[in-house]
Short mmCIF file of N, CA, C and O in Angstrom, two decimals:
data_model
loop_
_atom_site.label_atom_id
_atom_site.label_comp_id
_atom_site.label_asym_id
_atom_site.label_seq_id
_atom_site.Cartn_x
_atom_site.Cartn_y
_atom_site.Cartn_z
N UNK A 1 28.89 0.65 -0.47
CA UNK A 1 28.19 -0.44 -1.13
C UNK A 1 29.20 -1.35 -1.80
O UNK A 1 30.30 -0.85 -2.01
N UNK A 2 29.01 -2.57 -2.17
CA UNK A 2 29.71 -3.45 -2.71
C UNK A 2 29.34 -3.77 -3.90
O UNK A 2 28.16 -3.49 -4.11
N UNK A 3 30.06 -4.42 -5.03
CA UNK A 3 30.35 -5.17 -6.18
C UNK A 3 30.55 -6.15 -6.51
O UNK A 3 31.59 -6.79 -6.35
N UNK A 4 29.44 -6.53 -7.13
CA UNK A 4 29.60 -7.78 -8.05
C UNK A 4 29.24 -7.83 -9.31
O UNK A 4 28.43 -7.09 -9.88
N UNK A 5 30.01 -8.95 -9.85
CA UNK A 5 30.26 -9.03 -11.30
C UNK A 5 29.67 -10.60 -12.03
O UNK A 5 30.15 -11.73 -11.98
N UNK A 6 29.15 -10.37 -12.30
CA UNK A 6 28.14 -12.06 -13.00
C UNK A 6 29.07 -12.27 -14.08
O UNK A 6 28.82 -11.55 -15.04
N UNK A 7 30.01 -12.99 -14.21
CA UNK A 7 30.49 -13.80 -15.10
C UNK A 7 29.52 -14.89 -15.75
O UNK A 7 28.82 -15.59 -15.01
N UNK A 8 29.48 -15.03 -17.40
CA UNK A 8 29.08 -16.17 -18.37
C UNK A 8 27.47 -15.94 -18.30
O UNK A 8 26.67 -16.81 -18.66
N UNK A 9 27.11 -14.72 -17.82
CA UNK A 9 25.42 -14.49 -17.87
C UNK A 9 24.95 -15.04 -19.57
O UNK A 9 25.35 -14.74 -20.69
N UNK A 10 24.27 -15.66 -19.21
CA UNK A 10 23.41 -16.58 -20.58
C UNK A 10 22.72 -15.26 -21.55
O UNK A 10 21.74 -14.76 -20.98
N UNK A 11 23.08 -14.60 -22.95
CA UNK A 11 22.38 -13.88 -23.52
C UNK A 11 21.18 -13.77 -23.22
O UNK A 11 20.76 -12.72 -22.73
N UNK A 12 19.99 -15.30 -23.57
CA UNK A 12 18.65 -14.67 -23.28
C UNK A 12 17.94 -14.53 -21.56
O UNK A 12 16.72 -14.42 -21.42
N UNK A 13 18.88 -14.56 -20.38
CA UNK A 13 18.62 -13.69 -19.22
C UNK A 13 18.91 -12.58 -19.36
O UNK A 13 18.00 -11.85 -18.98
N UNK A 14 20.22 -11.78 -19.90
CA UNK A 14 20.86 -10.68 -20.13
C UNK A 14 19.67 -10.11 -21.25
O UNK A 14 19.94 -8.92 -21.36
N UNK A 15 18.52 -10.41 -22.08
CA UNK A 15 17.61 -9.92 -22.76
C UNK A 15 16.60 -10.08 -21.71
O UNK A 15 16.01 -9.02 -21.53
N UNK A 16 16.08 -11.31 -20.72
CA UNK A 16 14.95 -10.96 -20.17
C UNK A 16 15.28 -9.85 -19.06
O UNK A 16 14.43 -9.00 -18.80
N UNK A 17 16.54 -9.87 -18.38
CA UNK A 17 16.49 -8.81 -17.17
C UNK A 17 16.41 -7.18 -17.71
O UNK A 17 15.98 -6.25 -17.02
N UNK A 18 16.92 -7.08 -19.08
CA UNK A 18 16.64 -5.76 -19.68
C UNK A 18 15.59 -5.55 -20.07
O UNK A 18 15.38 -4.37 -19.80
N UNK A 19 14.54 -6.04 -20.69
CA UNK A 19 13.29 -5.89 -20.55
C UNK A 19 12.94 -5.78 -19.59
O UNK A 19 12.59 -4.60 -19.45
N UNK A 20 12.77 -6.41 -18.59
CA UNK A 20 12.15 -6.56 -17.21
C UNK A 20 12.76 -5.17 -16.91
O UNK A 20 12.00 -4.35 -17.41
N UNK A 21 13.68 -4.63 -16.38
CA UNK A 21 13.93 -3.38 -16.25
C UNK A 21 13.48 -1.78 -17.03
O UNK A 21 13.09 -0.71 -16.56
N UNK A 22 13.69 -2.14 -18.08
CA UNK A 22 12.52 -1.48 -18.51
C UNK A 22 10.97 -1.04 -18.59
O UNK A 22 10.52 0.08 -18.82
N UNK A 23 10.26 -2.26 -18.32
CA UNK A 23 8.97 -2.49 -18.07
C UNK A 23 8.88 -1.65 -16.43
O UNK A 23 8.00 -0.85 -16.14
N UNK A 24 9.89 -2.02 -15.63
CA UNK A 24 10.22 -1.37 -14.17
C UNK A 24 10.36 -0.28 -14.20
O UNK A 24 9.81 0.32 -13.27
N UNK A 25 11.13 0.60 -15.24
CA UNK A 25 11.32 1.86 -15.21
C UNK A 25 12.31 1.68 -14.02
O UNK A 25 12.21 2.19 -12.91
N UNK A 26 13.38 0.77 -14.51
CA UNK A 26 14.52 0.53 -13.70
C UNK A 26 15.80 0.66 -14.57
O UNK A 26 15.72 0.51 -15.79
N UNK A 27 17.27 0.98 -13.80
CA UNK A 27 18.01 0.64 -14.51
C UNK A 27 18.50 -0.86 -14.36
O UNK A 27 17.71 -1.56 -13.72
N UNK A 28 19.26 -1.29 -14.67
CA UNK A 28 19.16 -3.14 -14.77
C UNK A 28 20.03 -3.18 -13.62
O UNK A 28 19.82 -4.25 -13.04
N UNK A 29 20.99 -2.44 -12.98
CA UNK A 29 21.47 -2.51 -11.67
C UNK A 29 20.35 -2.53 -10.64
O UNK A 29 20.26 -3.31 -9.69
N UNK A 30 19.61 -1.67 -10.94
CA UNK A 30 18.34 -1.38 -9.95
C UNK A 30 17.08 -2.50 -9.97
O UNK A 30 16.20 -2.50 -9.11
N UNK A 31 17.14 -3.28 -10.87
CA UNK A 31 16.43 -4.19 -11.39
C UNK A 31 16.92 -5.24 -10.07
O UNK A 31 16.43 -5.34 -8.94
N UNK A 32 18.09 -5.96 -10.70
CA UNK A 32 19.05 -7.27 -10.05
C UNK A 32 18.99 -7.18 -8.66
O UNK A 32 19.00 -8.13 -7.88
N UNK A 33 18.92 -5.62 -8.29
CA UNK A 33 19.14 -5.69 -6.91
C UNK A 33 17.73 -5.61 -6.10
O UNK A 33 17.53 -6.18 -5.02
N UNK A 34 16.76 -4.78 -6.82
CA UNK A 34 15.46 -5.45 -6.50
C UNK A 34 14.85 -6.98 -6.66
O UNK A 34 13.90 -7.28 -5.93
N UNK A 35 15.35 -7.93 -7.59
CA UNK A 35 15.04 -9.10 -7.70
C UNK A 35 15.75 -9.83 -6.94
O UNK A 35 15.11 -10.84 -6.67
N UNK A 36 17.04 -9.84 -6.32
CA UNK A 36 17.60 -9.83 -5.21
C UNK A 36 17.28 -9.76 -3.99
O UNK A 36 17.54 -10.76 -3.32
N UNK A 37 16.84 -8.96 -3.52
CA UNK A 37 16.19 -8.78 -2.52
C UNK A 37 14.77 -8.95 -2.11
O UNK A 37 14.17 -8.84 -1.04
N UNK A 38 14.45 -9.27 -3.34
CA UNK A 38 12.66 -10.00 -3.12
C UNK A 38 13.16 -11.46 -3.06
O UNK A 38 12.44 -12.29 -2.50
N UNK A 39 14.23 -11.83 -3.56
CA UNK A 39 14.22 -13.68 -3.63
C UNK A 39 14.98 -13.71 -2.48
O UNK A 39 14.37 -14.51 -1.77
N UNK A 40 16.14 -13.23 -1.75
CA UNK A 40 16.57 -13.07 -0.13
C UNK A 40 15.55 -12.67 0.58
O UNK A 40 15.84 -12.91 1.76
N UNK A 41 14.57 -12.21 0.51
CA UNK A 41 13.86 -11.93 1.52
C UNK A 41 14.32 -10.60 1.85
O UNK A 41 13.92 -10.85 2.99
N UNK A 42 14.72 -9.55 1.94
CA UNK A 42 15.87 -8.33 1.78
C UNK A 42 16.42 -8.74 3.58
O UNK A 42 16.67 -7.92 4.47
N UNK A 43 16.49 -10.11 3.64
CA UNK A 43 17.50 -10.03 5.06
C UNK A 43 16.89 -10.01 5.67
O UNK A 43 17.44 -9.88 6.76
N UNK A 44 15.17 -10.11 5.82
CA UNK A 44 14.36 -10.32 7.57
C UNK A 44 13.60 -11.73 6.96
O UNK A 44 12.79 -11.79 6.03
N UNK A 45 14.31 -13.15 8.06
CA UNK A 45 13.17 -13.92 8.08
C UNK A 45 11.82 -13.68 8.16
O UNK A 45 11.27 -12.82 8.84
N UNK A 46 11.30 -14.54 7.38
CA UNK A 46 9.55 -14.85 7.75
C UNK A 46 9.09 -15.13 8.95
O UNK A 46 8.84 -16.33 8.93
N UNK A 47 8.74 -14.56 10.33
CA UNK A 47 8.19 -14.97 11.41
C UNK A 47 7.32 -15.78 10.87
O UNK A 47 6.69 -15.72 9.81
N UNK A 48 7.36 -16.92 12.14
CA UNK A 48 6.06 -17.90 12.42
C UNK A 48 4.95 -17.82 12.22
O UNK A 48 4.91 -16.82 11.50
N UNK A 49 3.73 -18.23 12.35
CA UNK A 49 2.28 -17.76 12.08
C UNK A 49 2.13 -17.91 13.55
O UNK A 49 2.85 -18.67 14.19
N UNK A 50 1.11 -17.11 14.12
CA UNK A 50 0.75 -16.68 15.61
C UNK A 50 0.17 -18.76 15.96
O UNK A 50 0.51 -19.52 15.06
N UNK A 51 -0.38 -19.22 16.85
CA UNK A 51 -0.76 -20.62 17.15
C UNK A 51 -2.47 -20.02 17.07
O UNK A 51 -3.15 -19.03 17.32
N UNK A 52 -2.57 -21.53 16.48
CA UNK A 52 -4.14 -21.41 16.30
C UNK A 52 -4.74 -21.42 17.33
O UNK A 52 -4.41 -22.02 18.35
N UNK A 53 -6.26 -20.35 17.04
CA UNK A 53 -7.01 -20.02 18.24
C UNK A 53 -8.06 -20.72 17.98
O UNK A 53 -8.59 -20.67 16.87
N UNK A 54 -8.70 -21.74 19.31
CA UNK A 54 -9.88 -22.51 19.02
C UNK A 54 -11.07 -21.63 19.04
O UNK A 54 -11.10 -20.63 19.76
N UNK A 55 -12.11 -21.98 18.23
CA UNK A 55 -13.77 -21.56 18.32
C UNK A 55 -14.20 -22.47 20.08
O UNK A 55 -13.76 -23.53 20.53
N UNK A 56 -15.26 -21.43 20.71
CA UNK A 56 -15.65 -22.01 21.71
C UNK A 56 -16.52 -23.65 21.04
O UNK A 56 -16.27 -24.68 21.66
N UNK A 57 -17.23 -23.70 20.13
CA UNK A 57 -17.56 -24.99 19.14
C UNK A 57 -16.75 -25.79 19.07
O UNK A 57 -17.11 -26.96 18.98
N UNK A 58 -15.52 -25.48 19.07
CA UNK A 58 -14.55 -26.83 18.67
C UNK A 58 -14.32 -26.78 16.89
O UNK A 58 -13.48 -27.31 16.16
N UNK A 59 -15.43 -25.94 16.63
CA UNK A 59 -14.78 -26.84 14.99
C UNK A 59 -14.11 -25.67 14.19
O UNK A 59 -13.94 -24.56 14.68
N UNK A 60 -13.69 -26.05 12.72
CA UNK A 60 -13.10 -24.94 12.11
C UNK A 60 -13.84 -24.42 11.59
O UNK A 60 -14.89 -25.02 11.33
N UNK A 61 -13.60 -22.62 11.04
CA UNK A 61 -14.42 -22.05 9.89
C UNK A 61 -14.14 -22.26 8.62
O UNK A 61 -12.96 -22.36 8.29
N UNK A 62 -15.13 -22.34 7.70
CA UNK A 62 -15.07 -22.53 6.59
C UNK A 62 -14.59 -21.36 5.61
O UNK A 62 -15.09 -20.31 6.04
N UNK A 63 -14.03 -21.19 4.76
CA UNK A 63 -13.95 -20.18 3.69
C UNK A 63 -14.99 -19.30 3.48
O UNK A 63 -14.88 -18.07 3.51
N UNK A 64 -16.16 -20.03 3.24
CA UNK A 64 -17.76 -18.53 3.13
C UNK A 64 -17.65 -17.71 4.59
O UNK A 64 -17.66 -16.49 4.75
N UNK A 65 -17.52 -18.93 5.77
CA UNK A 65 -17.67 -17.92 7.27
C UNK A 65 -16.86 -16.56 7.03
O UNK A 65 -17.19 -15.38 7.12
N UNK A 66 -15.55 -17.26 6.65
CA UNK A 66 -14.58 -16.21 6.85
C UNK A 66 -14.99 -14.98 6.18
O UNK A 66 -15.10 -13.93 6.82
N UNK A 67 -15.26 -15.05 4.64
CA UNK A 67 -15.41 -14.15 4.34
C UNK A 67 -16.44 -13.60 4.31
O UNK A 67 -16.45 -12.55 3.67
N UNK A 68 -17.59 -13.99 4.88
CA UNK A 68 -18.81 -13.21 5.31
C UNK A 68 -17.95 -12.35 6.66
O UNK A 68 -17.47 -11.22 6.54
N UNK A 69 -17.92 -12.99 7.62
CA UNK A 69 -17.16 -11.91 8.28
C UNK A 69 -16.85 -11.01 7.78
O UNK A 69 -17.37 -9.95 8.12
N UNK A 70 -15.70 -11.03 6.58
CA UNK A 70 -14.49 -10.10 6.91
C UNK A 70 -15.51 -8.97 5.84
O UNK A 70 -15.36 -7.75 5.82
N UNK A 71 -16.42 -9.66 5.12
CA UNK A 71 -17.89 -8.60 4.53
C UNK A 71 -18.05 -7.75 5.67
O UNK A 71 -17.72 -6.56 5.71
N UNK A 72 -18.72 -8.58 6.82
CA UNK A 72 -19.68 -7.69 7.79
C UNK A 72 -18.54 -6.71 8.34
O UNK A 72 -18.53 -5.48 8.27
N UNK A 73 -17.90 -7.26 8.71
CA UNK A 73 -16.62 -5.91 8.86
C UNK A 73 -16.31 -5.07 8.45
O UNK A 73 -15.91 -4.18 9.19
N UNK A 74 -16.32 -4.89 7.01
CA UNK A 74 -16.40 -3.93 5.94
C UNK A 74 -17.55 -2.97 5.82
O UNK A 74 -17.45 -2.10 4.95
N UNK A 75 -18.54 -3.01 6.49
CA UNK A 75 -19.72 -2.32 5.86
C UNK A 75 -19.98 -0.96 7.32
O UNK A 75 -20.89 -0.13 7.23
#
């Protein structure tokens, strides 16, 4: 694994990332490198969204359709 060293860290980040680690039940190494890797993406681009599929209608669904569906699906 590798090392790095944050030179001139601003006191009140150096107070919010220790809280924040705490609240994590992290140590603040374990913290940085989890907040790290959620703001990189941990190294796998975001694929594309699949291409939109038309309704035989032509038109779009609305927000209630959808989620009546995804209701009737559920039950």
């Amino acid at each position: 694994m590798s090392t790095i060293v944050v030179k001139n860290l601003p006191d009140h980040l150096h107070a919010l990332l220790k809280q924040r680690a705490v609240r994590n039940h992290r140590s603040m190494t374990k913290e940085v490198v989890h907040l790290l890797e959620a703001g990189l993406g941990s190294g796998t681009e975001q694929r594309p969204l699949p291409p939109t599929v038309k309704l035989r209608s032509g038109r779009m669904l609305t927000i209630a359709e959808i989620e009546a569906a995804i209701a009737d699906g559920q039950e």
